[in-house]
Short mmCIF file of C-alpha atoms in Angstrom, two decimals:
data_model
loop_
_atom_site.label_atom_id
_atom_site.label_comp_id
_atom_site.label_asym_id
_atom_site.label_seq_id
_atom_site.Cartn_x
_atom_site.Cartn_y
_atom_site.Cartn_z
CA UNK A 5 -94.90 -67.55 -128.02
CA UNK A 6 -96.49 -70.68 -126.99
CA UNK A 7 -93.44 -72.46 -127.46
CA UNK A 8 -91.60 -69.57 -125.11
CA UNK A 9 -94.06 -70.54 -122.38
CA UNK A 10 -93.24 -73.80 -122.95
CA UNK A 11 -90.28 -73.60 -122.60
CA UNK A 12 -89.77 -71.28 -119.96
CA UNK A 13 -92.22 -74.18 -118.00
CA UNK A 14 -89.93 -76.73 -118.47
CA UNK A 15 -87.06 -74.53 -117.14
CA UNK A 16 -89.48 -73.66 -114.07
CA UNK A 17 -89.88 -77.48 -113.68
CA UNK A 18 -86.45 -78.33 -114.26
CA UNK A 19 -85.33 -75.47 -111.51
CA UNK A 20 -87.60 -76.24 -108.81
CA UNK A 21 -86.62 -80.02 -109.42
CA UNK A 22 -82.97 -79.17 -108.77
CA UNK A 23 -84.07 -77.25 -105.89
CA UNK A 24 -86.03 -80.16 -104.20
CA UNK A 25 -82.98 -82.22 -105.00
CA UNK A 26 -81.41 -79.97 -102.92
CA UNK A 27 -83.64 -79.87 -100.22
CA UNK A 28 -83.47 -83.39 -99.74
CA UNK A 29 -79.51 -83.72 -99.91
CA UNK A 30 -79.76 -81.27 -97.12
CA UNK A 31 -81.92 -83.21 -95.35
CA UNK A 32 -80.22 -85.67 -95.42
CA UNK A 33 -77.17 -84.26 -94.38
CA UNK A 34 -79.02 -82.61 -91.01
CA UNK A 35 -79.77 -86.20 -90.19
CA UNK A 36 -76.26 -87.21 -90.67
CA UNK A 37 -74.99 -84.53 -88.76
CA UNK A 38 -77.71 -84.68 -85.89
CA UNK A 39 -77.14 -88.59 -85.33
CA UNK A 40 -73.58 -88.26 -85.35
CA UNK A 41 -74.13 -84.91 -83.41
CA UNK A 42 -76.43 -87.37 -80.87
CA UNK A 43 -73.67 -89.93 -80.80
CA UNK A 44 -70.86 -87.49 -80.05
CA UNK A 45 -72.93 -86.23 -77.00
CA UNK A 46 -74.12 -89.83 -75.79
CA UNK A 47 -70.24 -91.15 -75.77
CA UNK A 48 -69.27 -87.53 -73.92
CA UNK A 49 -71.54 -87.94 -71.97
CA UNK A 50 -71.04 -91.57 -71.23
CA UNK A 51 -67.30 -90.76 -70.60
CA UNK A 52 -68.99 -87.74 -68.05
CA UNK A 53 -70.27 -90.48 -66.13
CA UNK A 54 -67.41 -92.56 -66.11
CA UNK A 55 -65.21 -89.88 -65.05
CA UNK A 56 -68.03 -88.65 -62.18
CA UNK A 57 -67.76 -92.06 -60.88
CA UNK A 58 -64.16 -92.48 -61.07
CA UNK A 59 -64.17 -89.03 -59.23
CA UNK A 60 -66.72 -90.18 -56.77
CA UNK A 61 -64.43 -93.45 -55.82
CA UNK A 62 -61.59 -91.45 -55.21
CA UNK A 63 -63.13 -89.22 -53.05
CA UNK A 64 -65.04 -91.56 -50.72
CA UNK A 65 -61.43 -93.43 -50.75
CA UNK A 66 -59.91 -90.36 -49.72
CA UNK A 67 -62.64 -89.89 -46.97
CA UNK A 68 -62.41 -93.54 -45.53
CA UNK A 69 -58.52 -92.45 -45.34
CA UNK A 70 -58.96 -89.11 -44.07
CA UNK A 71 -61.51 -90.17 -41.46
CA UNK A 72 -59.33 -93.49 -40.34
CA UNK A 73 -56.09 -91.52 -40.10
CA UNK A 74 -58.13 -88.55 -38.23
CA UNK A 75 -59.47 -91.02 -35.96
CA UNK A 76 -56.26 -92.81 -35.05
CA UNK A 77 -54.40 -89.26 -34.73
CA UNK A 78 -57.74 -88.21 -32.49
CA UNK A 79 -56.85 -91.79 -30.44
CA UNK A 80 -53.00 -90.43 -30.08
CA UNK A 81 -53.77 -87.08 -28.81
CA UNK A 82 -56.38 -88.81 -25.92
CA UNK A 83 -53.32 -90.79 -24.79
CA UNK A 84 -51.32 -88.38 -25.23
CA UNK A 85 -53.51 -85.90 -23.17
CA UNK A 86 -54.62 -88.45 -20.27
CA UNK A 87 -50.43 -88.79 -20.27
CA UNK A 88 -50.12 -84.97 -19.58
CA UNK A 89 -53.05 -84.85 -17.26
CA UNK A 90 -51.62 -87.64 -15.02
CA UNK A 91 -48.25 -86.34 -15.48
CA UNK A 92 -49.46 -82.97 -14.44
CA UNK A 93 -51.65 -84.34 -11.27
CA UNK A 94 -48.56 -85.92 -9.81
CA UNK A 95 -46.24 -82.83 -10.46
CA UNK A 96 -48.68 -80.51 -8.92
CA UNK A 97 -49.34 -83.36 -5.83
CA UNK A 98 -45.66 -83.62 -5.44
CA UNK A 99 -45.13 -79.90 -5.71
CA UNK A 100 -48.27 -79.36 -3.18
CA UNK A 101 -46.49 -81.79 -0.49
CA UNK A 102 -43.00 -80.11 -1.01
CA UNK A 103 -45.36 -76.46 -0.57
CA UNK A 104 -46.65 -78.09 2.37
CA UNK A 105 -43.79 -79.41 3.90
CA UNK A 106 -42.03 -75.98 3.30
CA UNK A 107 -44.70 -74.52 4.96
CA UNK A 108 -44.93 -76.24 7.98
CA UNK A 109 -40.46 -75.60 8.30
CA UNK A 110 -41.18 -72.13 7.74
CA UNK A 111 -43.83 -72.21 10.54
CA UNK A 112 -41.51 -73.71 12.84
CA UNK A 113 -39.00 -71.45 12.11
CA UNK A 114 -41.14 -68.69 12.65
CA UNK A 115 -42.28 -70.63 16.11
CA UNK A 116 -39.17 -70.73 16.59
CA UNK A 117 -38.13 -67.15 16.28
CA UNK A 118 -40.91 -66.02 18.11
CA UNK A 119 -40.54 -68.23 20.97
CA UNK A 120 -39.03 -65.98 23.93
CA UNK A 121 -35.35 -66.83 24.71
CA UNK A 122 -35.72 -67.81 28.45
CA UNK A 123 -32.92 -70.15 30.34
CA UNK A 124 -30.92 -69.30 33.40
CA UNK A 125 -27.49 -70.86 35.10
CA UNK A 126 -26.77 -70.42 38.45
CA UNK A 127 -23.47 -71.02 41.00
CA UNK A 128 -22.05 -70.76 44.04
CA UNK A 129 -24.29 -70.98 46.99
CA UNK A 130 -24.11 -68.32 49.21
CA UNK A 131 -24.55 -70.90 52.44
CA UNK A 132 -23.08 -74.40 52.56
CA UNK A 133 -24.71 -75.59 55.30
CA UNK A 134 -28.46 -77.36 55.12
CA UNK A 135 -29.20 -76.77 58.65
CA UNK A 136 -32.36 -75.96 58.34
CA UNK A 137 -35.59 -78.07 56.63
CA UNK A 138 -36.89 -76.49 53.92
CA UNK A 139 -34.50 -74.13 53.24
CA UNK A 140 -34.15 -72.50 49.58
CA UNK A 141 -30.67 -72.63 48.08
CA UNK A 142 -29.50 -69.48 46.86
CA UNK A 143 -27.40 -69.55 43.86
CA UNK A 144 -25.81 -66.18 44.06
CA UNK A 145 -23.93 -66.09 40.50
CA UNK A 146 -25.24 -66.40 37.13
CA UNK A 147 -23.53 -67.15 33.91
CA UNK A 148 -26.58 -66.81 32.04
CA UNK A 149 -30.03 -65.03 32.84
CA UNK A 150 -32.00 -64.63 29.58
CA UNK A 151 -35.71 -63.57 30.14
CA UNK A 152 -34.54 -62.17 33.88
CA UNK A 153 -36.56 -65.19 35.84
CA UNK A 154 -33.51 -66.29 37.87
CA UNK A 155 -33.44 -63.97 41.16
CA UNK A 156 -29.97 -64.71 42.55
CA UNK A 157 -31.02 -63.23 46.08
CA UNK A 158 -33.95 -65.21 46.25
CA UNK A 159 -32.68 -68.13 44.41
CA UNK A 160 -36.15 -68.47 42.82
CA UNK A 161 -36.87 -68.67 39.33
CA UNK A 162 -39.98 -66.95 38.05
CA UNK A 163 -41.60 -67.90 34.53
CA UNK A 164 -41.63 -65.21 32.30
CA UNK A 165 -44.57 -67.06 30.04
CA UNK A 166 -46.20 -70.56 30.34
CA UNK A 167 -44.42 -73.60 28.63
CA UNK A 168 -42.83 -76.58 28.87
CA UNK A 169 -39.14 -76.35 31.01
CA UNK A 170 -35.89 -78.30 31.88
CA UNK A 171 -34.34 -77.60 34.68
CA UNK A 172 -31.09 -79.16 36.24
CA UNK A 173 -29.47 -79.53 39.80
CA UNK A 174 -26.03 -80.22 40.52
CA UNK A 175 -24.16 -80.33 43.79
CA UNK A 176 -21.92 -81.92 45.36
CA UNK A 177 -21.85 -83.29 48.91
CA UNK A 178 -18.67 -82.49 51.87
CA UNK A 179 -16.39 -84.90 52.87
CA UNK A 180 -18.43 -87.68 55.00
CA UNK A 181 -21.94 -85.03 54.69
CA UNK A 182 -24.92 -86.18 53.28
CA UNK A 183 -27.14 -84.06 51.33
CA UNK A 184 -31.33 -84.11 50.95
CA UNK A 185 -32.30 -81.92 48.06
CA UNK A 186 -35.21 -81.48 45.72
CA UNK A 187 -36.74 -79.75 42.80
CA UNK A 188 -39.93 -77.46 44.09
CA UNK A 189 -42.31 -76.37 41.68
CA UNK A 190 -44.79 -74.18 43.11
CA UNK A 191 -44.20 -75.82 46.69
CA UNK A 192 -44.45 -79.53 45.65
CA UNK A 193 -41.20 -81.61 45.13
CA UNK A 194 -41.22 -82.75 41.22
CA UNK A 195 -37.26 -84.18 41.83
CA UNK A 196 -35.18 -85.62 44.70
CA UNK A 197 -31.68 -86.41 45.61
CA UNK A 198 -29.71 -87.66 48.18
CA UNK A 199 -26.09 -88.03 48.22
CA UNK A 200 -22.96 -89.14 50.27
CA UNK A 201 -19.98 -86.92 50.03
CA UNK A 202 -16.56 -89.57 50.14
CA UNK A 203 -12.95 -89.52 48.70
CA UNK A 204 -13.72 -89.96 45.29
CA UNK A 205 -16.91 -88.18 44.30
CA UNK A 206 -19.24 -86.15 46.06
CA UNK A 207 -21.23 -84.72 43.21
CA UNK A 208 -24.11 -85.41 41.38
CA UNK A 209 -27.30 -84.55 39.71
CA UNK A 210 -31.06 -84.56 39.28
CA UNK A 211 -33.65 -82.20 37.24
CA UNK A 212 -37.25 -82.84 35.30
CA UNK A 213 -38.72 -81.57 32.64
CA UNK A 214 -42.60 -80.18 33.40
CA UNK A 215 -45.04 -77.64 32.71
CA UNK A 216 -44.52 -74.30 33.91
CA UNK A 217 -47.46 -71.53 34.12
CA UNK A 218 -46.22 -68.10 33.77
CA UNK A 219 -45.71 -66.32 37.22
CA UNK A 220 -45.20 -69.68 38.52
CA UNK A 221 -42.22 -70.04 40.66
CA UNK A 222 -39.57 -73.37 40.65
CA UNK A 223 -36.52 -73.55 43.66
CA UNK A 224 -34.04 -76.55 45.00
CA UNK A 225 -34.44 -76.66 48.79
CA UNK A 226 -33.04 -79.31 51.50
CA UNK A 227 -35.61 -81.89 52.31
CA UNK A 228 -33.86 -83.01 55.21
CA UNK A 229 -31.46 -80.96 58.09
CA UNK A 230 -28.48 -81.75 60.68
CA UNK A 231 -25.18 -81.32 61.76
CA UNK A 232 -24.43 -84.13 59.15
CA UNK A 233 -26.03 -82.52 56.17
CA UNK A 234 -23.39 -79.42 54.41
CA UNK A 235 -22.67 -79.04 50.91
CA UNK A 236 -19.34 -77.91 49.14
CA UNK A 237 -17.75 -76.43 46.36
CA UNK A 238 -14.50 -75.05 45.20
CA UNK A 239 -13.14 -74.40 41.62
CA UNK A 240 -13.44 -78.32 40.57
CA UNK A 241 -16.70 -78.72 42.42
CA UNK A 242 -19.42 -76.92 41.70
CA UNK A 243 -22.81 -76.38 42.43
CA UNK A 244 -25.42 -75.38 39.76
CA UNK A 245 -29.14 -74.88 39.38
CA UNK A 246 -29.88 -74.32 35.78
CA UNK A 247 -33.51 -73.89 33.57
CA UNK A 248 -34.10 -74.05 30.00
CA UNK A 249 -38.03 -73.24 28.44
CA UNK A 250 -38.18 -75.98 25.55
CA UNK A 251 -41.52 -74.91 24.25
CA UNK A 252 -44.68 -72.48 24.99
#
């Protein structure tokens, strides 16, 4: 029996020998793997790096880029926008001026085509002879009369409305007569004419251009009377007194 234990002992020994044996290769082989475990991860991790700086290159390269090109583009579109801005400040100036201009036709059309139609031509004189100073001449006919102020039985005009007139004489002197005529506005002589009636030509003429206030009243009289003073007319001589408003 003794020799059983014995035995049995030096199995126990033998077992738990084989079993530290074991232990240890293990060991040993959980260091192996853990260093090159260790080394794996320090050389992934190394290449981590690497590539994260790589990575980090390229993108602030791509930034620089990004940011120069965004900068030159924003430099481009400032041109190109102070270009559209002047561009558009001269189209709208010029297109302002041609408004204006437009405008200012359109408002003398429309003074224009408000302005009352007023003129008057008047012929044949109802007496030839300037016997008398001061006489009116009486233009008994009219071709044209617009605004009624030409009263061919008075052989005054009246002004409809206040502006600024022409008016024309012309008459023509008998054979070897003189003639003393003149404009009358309002009782004062604005024109005068004197003429000499001969072979040739016995005709001529003399007018103004003035200020007229409405109401007021405008005439040709003789300025001068005598046996020597007649007028005449016939179908190549006339005599005319004629008025035209220009402007109110």
């Amino acid at each position: 029996m003794v020799n059983e234990i014995k035995k049995t002992e030096d199995n126990v020994i033998s077992t738990l020998g084989d079993i530290k044996q074991t232990v240890s290769d293990f060991t040993d082989m959980f260091v192996d793997m853990r260093r090159n475990i260790t080394d794996d991860m320090l050389r992934r991790s190394d290449e981590i790096k690497m590539r994260e700086e790589s990575f980090k290159t390229l993108f602030e390269e791509t930034r620089n880029s990004l940011t120069i090109g965004i900068d030159s583009q924003k430099e481009e579109l400032i041109k190109l926008q102070e270009s559209l801005k002047k561009r558009f400040e001269e189209t709208r100036n010029n297109l302002t001026s041609d408004i204006d201009a437009k405008k200012e036709e359109l408002n003398q059309i429309q003074g224009k085509l408000d302005q009352p139609q007023i003129a008057f031509y008047a012929h044949h004189l109802k007496d030839l002879a300037l016997d008398t100073t001061n006489e009116i001449l009486i233009f008994e006919k009219t071709f044209t009369n617009e605004g009624t102020g030409y009263d061919a039985s008075t052989g005054l005009f009246t002004a409809p409305v206040g502006g600024l007139y022409q008016f024309d004489v012309h008459t023509c002197a008998a054979y070897r007569k003189d003639t003393y005529l003149g404009l009358v506005l309002e009782g004062n002589v604005i024109a005068a004419n004197a003429n000499y009636g001969d072979a040739s030509d016995g005709c001529s003429n003399f007018g103004a251009i003035v200020r007229v206030k409405s109401g007021a009243q405008v005439w040709v009289k003789s300025t001068s009377s005598g046996s020597n003073r007649q007028l005449y007319q016939n179908i190549y001589r006339m005599n005319t007194f004629s008025g035209l408003l220009v402007n109110y």
